Amino acid sequence: MTQTNTVPQQSLTQKLANPTRFMQLSAKLMPWMAGAAVALILYALYLVFFVAPDDYQQGQTVKIMYIHVPAAWLGMMGYALIAISSFGYLVFRHPLADVSSKAAAPLGAAFAFLALATGSLWGKPMWGTYWVWDARLTSMLILLFLYFGLMALRSAIDDEALAGKLCAVLGLVGVTILPIIKFSVDWWNTLHQPASVIRMDGPTIHSDLLWPLVVSAIGFSLLFFALHMKGMRNEILRRRLRSLTMAEVDRARSVSAPAAAE
Amino acid sequence: MMDLGPHAAFIWASYAIYAVVLAGVIGWLVWDGARLKARLSDLEARGVSRRSRAAKEN
Amino acid sequence: MSAFWTLLKRDLLLQVREGGAVGTALGFYLVVVAMMPLGLGPDLNLLSRIAPGVLWIALLLAALLSLPRIFEADDEDGSLEVIATGDLPLELATAAKALAHWISTGIPLALLAPILGLLLNLDIAAYPVLVATMLVGTPAISFLGLVGAALTLRARRGGLLLALLVLPLYIPTLIFGIAAISAATGGPSGFQASFLILAAISLFSLVIGPVAAAAAIRFQTQ
């Protein structure tokens, strides 16, 4: 049997496990993603403000939908990304999974907050009040609490490695309970169903209205991933910086110690 | 520019909040990255090199 | 399994002998419920309408107060390491601790609730179902709170952080507890469904709580 000493084909995640390779890869990839994101968002804005027809019912205010819906999706996707990263960190000990989870939390929280802000600004003309305890808005609010919990736990623990592991545990607990929270909020909402709630996205969206939404969603998703990658790069630099300064401190201490010992 | 109807204020407000928050996030990431790079290069300038590069040298 | 019972008995004895802990939780519960009418006004039929919600939310907060102590005492004198490396699987050990918390805090709070219901002019028909939902719902509070206690063991401002982490996890229990009560007192949805879902959530937390808490403790005791 011929002895083939081919290097076992590393999966993408294994390749990315090495921080320096991730830095090289992301350095090349990030400008393209950011550029594509900006282009798509500008195109979507053009479509929204100059091309898309008004909604027969809501008139112009439907323009808020084009940024509200992507924000809600990205808020949820952010938490899914954290859950996957947490799983990768706890089960596969993937070194960059913790970095990815830490970088994704503030981004997901930002988009969840934007979903709530634009949702309430959209609610005012449509439902007459800034905040309606609609099932979706309420679930997004709770998701925002989970984000705050993750970020607060991360900052409250000094030992960085321990903080990563505990945030991974919290992330996984959160993602298992999230469907139950969503289910209970929907149940609670149907119990106290307000008289008439205009469905936000309607039974089917007319294609003219849908196309800008798709463009905007892709654009903001690319933006999310570009920012996530940038956040991960920063985190790697921060950890490198910390290990260097630690090394510096140890060297300084070892240099001064023998002198003191004589 | 164009008539945004009676609720124009709400449309502009939501786009404005979007712009502010995203600008804040992007600004923080870029600033944080630059600050870290600067301190890293400063440390490297003072001869504190990373283990892998040090191992390669000697 | 005998190790499980001895650990449980030990924790219960500690709670009883220390005594103060349960007392403070009950006292806090009483004060919070008594303050509600002072804030919301003495209008009796308003109070009777919001009574289940107030009683449940105050119970959540009262149970939250006594969560940090589940691991703190053991962590300080090092017995947590002994338990973690002992022959009893850590998941069972943390489950025993949560059970001890439920027995020593959850049940007394649930039994005190009807008395506080008098303060809020609670509808007579609601009393039995109030206690039933609380007895079935409080295990979820203890077992999910267990995770929060384990995560914030070494964190700065642990108690405050614990509340932020754990309260969102209590939302399903709160919603179905109140739904069951309102269903029993002539509300829209069926009592059966809400009550069974409430029980299901508690059973679910019997599994999630100890497993997640054991993982968190393992990271901190190695």
XYZ file of C-alpha atoms in Angstrom:
542
model
C 0.000 0.000 0.000
C 1.754 3.186 -1.031
C 2.592 5.341 1.943
C 0.862 8.602 1.151
C 1.975 11.240 3.559
C -0.553 13.782 2.434
C -1.431 16.239 5.122
C -4.979 15.340 6.285
C -7.347 17.788 4.619
C -8.189 20.331 7.327
C -11.759 21.532 7.428
C -12.318 25.271 7.110
C -12.937 25.610 10.842
C -9.718 23.747 11.653
C -7.815 25.969 9.230
C -9.307 29.014 10.870
C -8.329 27.754 14.289
C -4.916 29.297 13.904
C -5.280 32.995 14.768
C -2.536 34.197 12.446
C -4.112 32.415 9.467
C -7.470 33.884 10.473
C -5.892 37.344 10.550
C -4.427 36.899 7.052
C -7.661 35.465 5.658
C -9.873 38.110 7.260
C -7.539 40.901 6.182
C -8.193 39.897 2.561
C -11.886 39.119 2.982
C -13.052 42.045 5.114
C -12.614 44.948 2.666
C -14.615 43.055 0.043
C -17.425 42.289 2.454
C -17.544 45.852 3.736
C -17.530 47.216 0.183
C -20.293 44.881 -0.945
C -22.326 45.699 2.165
C -22.102 49.463 1.601
C -22.956 49.063 -2.085
C -26.008 46.912 -1.357
C -27.243 49.184 1.410
C -26.944 52.261 -0.800
C -28.746 50.424 -3.597
C -31.476 49.370 -1.168
C -31.832 52.960 0.075
C -32.132 54.146 -3.509
C -34.821 51.523 -4.154
C -36.676 52.393 -0.979
C -36.752 56.132 -1.447
C -37.060 56.456 -5.185
C -38.541 53.296 -6.604
C -40.671 51.285 -4.200
C -44.420 52.040 -4.279
C -46.264 53.005 -1.107
C -48.070 50.376 0.873
C -51.807 50.721 0.203
C -52.548 50.768 3.907
C -49.581 52.343 5.627
C -48.522 54.784 2.950
C -44.981 56.021 3.352
C -44.374 54.606 6.808
C -43.713 51.220 5.248
C -40.259 52.628 4.457
C -39.389 51.935 8.085
C -40.002 48.241 7.460
C -36.977 48.100 5.167
C -34.614 48.674 8.059
C -36.754 47.304 10.899
C -37.070 43.780 9.537
C -33.326 43.284 8.780
C -32.487 44.567 12.259
C -34.847 42.035 13.845
C -33.373 39.208 11.770
C -29.813 40.227 12.595
C -30.676 40.568 16.283
C -31.837 36.965 16.258
C -29.034 35.763 13.996
C -26.521 37.347 16.354
C -27.762 35.189 19.196
C -27.677 32.097 16.976
C -24.070 32.968 16.116
C -23.270 33.243 19.821
C -24.916 29.874 20.472
C -22.933 28.193 17.684
C -19.721 29.805 18.889
C -20.456 28.770 22.473
C -21.085 25.213 21.336
C -17.882 25.245 19.290
C -15.923 26.584 22.263
C -17.246 24.176 24.886
C -17.418 21.020 22.767
C -14.668 21.433 20.199
C -12.422 23.769 22.247
C -12.114 25.893 19.088
C -9.810 28.745 20.189
C -11.480 31.392 18.008
C -15.029 30.411 19.017
C -14.766 32.442 22.221
C -13.428 35.403 20.257
C -16.340 35.100 17.826
C -18.887 34.892 20.640
C -17.417 37.904 22.411
C -17.380 39.955 19.201
C -20.927 38.960 18.229
C -22.616 39.991 21.504
C -22.449 43.788 21.181
C -23.347 43.626 17.481
C -26.369 41.451 18.105
C -27.421 43.732 20.955
C -27.045 46.799 18.708
C -29.270 45.306 16.011
C -31.804 44.055 18.559
C -31.960 47.576 19.981
C -32.364 49.021 16.476
C -35.176 46.573 15.802
C -36.958 47.805 18.946
C -36.289 51.490 18.234
C -37.475 51.370 14.625
C -40.340 49.048 15.658
C -41.638 51.532 18.184
C -41.188 54.471 15.789
C -43.147 52.482 13.242
C -45.751 51.606 15.853
C -46.548 55.235 16.654
C -48.152 56.132 13.291
C -49.641 52.650 12.887
C -50.891 51.705 16.334
C -50.923 55.116 17.935
C -48.446 54.302 20.729
C -44.685 54.011 20.858
C -44.733 50.637 22.608
C -47.232 47.839 22.102
C -46.798 44.570 23.956
C -46.895 42.725 20.672
C -45.435 39.230 20.840
C -42.576 39.996 18.447
C -41.542 43.246 20.105
C -41.715 41.602 23.531
C -39.573 38.641 22.456
C -37.044 41.035 20.935
C -36.956 42.975 24.211
C -36.269 39.763 26.152
C -33.576 38.845 23.620
C -31.982 42.212 24.339
C -31.999 41.330 28.063
C -30.210 38.069 27.261
C -27.580 40.040 25.321
C -27.100 42.410 28.278
C -26.769 39.383 30.558
C -24.041 37.914 28.361
C -22.103 41.160 28.135
C -22.491 41.857 31.857
C -21.261 38.385 32.789
C -18.322 38.736 30.419
C -17.223 42.010 32.004
C -17.826 40.897 35.604
C -15.280 38.071 35.600
C -11.611 39.018 35.642
C -10.128 35.709 34.527
C -10.584 35.910 30.740
C -10.551 32.178 30.005
C -13.112 31.516 32.755
C -15.298 34.365 31.525
C -15.322 32.817 28.055
C -16.327 29.411 29.329
C -19.091 30.726 31.606
C -20.469 32.938 28.836
C -20.534 29.880 26.607
C -22.569 28.021 29.246
C -24.935 30.986 29.581
C -25.221 31.236 25.791
C -26.209 27.596 25.485
C -28.685 27.794 28.377
C -30.175 30.898 26.767
C -30.567 29.312 23.361
C -32.293 26.246 24.807
C -34.759 28.384 26.759
C -35.320 30.977 23.989
C -37.912 28.879 22.092
C -39.803 28.356 25.368
C -39.731 32.096 26.040
C -40.922 32.787 22.468
C -43.702 30.206 22.858
C -44.811 31.586 26.219
C -44.796 35.204 24.996
C -46.878 34.249 21.937
C -49.294 32.364 24.215
C -49.429 35.316 26.587
C -50.035 37.677 23.670
C -52.963 35.662 22.307
C -54.480 35.641 25.815
C -54.530 39.415 25.973
C -54.957 40.023 22.223
C -55.595 43.744 21.724
C -58.669 44.494 19.633
C -57.065 45.084 16.270
C -53.390 44.711 15.491
C -52.443 45.596 11.918
C -50.144 42.790 10.892
C -46.783 44.360 10.236
C -45.732 42.445 7.158
C -49.224 41.514 5.885
C -50.206 38.092 4.511
C -48.001 38.347 1.389
C -45.699 41.215 0.473
C -46.090 42.499 -3.051
C -42.926 41.772 -5.048
C -42.210 45.483 -5.597
C -42.111 45.903 -1.847
C -40.248 42.657 -1.255
C -37.282 43.212 -3.552
C -35.827 46.229 -1.681
C -36.304 44.312 1.567
C -34.230 41.410 0.257
C -31.484 43.758 -0.940
C -31.487 45.603 2.358
C -31.412 42.333 4.332
C -28.420 41.012 2.381
C -26.661 44.340 2.644
C -27.053 44.589 6.412
C -26.136 40.914 6.872
C -22.878 41.500 5.022
C -22.312 44.552 7.183
C -22.945 42.445 10.287
C -20.391 39.830 9.229
C -17.823 42.442 8.258
C -18.197 44.150 11.643
C -18.114 40.778 13.374
C -14.865 39.953 11.623
C -13.437 43.341 12.552
C -14.490 42.724 16.167
C -12.749 39.356 16.137
C -9.573 40.885 14.716
C -9.599 43.500 17.460
C -10.092 40.829 20.096
C -7.129 38.808 18.755
C -4.946 41.913 18.817
C -6.125 42.645 22.377
C -5.204 39.127 23.507
C -1.841 39.327 21.750
C -1.202 42.651 23.419
C -2.094 41.211 26.817
C 0.182 38.183 26.406
C 3.026 40.467 25.298
C 2.629 42.798 28.239
C 2.431 39.774 30.548
C 5.678 38.470 29.022
C 7.189 41.930 29.476
C 6.174 41.990 33.141
C 7.593 38.505 33.766
C 10.867 39.436 32.064
C 11.117 42.647 34.053
C 10.413 40.776 37.285
C 12.953 38.044 36.509
C 15.597 40.654 35.661
C 15.091 42.592 38.889
C 14.676 39.529 41.152
C 18.272 38.092 40.930
C 19.648 41.567 41.446
C 17.589 41.831 44.621
C 18.598 38.314 45.677
C 22.390 39.140 45.736
C -36.597 65.990 -1.820
C -39.761 63.925 -1.904
C -43.004 63.961 -0.044
C -42.851 61.404 2.748
C -46.389 61.943 3.815
C -47.716 62.980 7.228
C -45.423 60.646 9.189
C -42.186 61.814 7.596
C -40.774 62.621 11.031
C -41.021 58.986 12.131
C -39.342 57.750 8.953
C -36.464 60.172 9.334
C -36.195 59.447 13.056
C -35.844 55.702 12.522
C -33.250 56.162 9.764
C -31.426 58.665 11.958
C -31.289 56.264 14.928
C -30.011 53.585 12.574
C -27.269 55.852 11.279
C -26.237 56.988 14.755
C -26.039 53.498 16.247
C -24.226 51.974 13.261
C -21.824 54.895 13.075
C -21.155 54.430 16.784
C -20.455 50.707 16.391
C -18.259 51.140 13.296
C -16.441 54.079 14.874
C -15.736 52.171 18.066
C -14.444 49.106 16.170
C -12.138 51.151 13.945
C -10.859 53.289 16.810
C -10.312 50.268 19.061
C -8.450 48.439 16.274
C -6.188 51.396 15.583
C -5.439 51.894 19.277
C -4.510 48.218 19.696
C -2.341 48.205 16.567
C -0.529 51.303 17.789
C 0.237 49.829 21.200
C 1.276 46.523 19.629
C 3.692 48.167 17.231
C 4.972 50.317 20.078
C 5.722 47.190 22.108
C 7.313 45.507 19.101
C 9.464 48.593 18.545
C 10.794 48.115 22.087
C 12.016 44.658 21.177
C 9.261 42.597 22.792
C 8.729 40.076 20.019
C 6.240 37.228 19.884
C 7.394 33.764 20.871
C 7.010 32.261 17.377
C 9.071 34.991 15.761
C 11.602 34.857 18.582
C 11.859 31.079 18.205
C 12.490 31.539 14.504
C 15.294 34.054 15.111
C 17.496 32.190 17.604
C -27.441 7.624 45.617
C -27.062 7.776 49.399
C -24.477 10.522 48.886
C -27.240 12.546 47.191
C -29.524 12.285 50.228
C -26.766 13.025 52.708
C -25.803 16.144 50.744
C -29.441 17.167 50.601
C -29.921 16.566 54.334
C -26.703 18.491 55.070
C -27.836 21.510 53.063
C -31.301 21.462 54.612
C -29.803 21.281 58.100
C -27.539 24.194 57.272
C -30.537 26.228 56.098
C -32.646 25.378 59.134
C -29.836 25.885 61.638
C -28.905 29.160 60.027
C -32.630 30.028 59.925
C -32.028 33.611 58.970
C -31.930 32.969 55.237
C -35.475 31.641 54.938
C -36.717 34.327 57.272
C -35.285 37.127 55.166
C -36.831 35.735 51.985
C -40.268 35.500 53.654
C -39.854 38.929 55.179
C -38.870 40.442 51.830
C -41.861 38.764 50.218
C -44.198 40.261 52.817
C -42.739 43.760 52.498
C -42.866 43.825 48.688
C -46.489 42.654 48.582
C -47.490 45.051 51.357
C -45.913 47.980 49.492
C -47.893 47.361 46.301
C -51.193 48.867 47.517
C -49.206 51.823 48.885
C -47.963 52.440 45.387
C -50.986 51.433 43.375
C -53.711 52.759 45.637
C -56.118 50.897 47.968
C -58.803 50.314 45.300
C -59.819 46.748 46.199
C -61.111 45.543 42.869
C -57.985 46.841 41.108
C -55.898 44.965 43.668
C -57.872 41.769 43.297
C -57.339 41.926 39.514
C -53.570 42.303 39.778
C -53.123 40.155 42.906
C -51.875 36.958 41.162
C -49.317 38.954 39.163
C -48.055 40.819 42.196
C -47.837 37.669 44.300
C -45.952 35.799 41.583
C -43.497 38.580 40.743
C -42.773 39.228 44.416
C -42.188 35.491 44.883
C -39.684 35.466 42.001
C -37.778 38.357 43.546
C -37.848 36.807 47.021
C -36.527 33.479 45.727
C -33.850 35.378 43.796
C -32.528 36.870 47.034
C -31.571 33.537 48.514
C -29.949 32.062 45.381
C -26.353 33.297 45.831
C -26.064 31.440 49.114
C -26.512 28.057 47.372
C -22.792 27.853 46.500
C -21.230 30.753 48.375
C -20.771 29.089 51.763
C -19.306 25.933 50.208
C -17.050 27.931 47.891
C -15.561 29.947 50.750
C -14.571 26.990 52.925
C -13.416 24.908 49.963
C -16.019 22.177 50.358
C -17.208 22.958 46.833
C -13.930 21.509 45.504
C -14.479 18.433 47.657
C -18.000 18.009 46.288
C -16.838 18.648 42.726
C -14.138 16.001 42.931
C -16.187 13.608 45.068
C -17.648 10.354 43.810
C -21.164 11.847 43.515
C -21.563 13.159 39.942
C -21.497 16.940 40.069
C -24.819 17.146 38.226
C -26.484 15.250 41.062
C -24.689 17.331 43.673
C -25.926 20.590 42.125
C -29.399 19.055 41.789
C -29.323 18.257 45.506
C -28.410 21.871 46.237
C -31.245 23.181 44.103
C -33.654 20.762 45.739
C -32.498 21.980 49.150
C -33.128 25.571 48.044
C -36.581 24.668 46.764
C -37.563 22.848 49.952
C -36.140 25.493 52.274
C -37.261 28.615 50.331
C -39.587 27.754 47.450
C -42.168 25.853 49.459
C -42.394 28.292 52.413
C -42.861 31.202 49.995
C -45.586 29.301 48.146
C -47.358 28.491 51.415
C -47.096 32.105 52.602
C -48.648 33.440 49.379
C -52.320 32.852 50.319
C -51.893 34.848 53.537
C -50.483 37.720 51.508
C -53.351 37.216 49.080
C -55.604 38.603 51.833
C -53.699 41.873 51.678
C -54.507 42.142 48.008
C -58.158 41.063 48.255
C -57.413 38.011 46.108
C -60.510 36.317 44.643
C -61.507 33.405 46.912
C -61.603 30.887 44.047
C -57.987 31.725 43.231
C -56.454 30.649 46.540
C -56.101 26.896 45.934
C -54.930 27.342 42.350
C -52.480 30.055 43.464
C -50.752 27.689 45.850
C -50.918 24.841 43.319
C -49.270 26.870 40.550
C -46.628 28.178 42.938
C -45.756 24.736 44.252
C -45.486 23.436 40.681
C -43.698 26.538 39.371
C -41.098 27.172 42.092
C -38.870 24.199 41.162
C -38.139 25.984 37.885
C -37.164 29.050 39.909
C -34.740 27.087 42.084
C -33.244 24.971 39.300
C -32.823 27.774 36.770
C -31.615 30.055 39.544
C -29.026 27.372 40.274
C -27.401 28.157 36.911
C -27.296 31.849 37.728
C -25.759 31.143 41.131
C -23.075 28.926 39.580
C -22.254 31.437 36.835
C -21.905 34.415 39.145
C -19.985 32.599 41.880
C -16.718 34.426 41.263
C -18.144 37.464 39.472
C -17.920 40.975 40.847
C -21.328 42.304 41.995
C -22.533 38.681 41.747
C -25.933 39.212 43.376
C -26.987 41.992 41.032
C -25.686 40.141 38.002
C -27.551 37.032 39.108
C -30.864 38.898 38.901
C -30.099 40.188 35.407
C -29.161 36.725 34.187
C -31.956 34.756 35.788
C -35.094 36.918 35.552
C -35.466 36.526 31.767
C -35.328 32.763 32.317
C -38.261 33.007 34.744
C -40.597 34.582 32.190
C -42.199 31.328 30.951
C -42.873 30.183 34.515
C -44.405 33.565 35.352
C -46.591 33.660 32.238
C -47.990 30.159 32.642
C -48.424 30.525 36.388
C -50.590 33.593 35.904
C -52.361 32.022 32.904
C -53.329 29.017 35.025
C -54.667 31.237 37.809
C -56.632 33.472 35.470
C -57.994 30.408 33.654
C -59.186 28.939 36.959
C -60.965 32.178 37.881
C -62.941 32.447 34.662
C -60.186 33.550 32.305
C -60.090 32.955 28.543
C -57.814 29.902 28.111
C -58.125 26.437 29.619
C -56.646 25.781 33.051
C -55.462 22.297 32.104
C -53.172 23.463 29.322
C -51.474 26.247 31.260
C -50.963 24.146 34.355
C -49.464 21.241 32.438
C -47.113 23.538 30.521
C -46.054 25.103 33.819
C -45.239 21.638 35.128
C -43.391 20.831 31.904
C -41.223 23.935 32.288
C -40.325 22.874 35.816
C -39.402 19.390 34.642
C -37.351 20.903 31.837
C -35.447 23.039 34.321
C -34.774 19.963 36.485
C -32.508 18.831 33.645
C -31.072 22.060 32.287
C -30.286 23.565 35.693
C -28.006 20.930 37.211
C -26.242 20.148 33.918
C -25.406 23.776 33.165
C -24.544 24.541 36.790
C -22.253 21.492 36.998
C -20.445 22.610 33.843
C -19.998 26.099 35.279
C -18.757 24.767 38.621
C -16.302 22.413 36.925
C -14.704 25.318 35.099
C -14.245 27.155 38.352
C -12.950 24.375 40.544
C -10.279 22.902 38.288
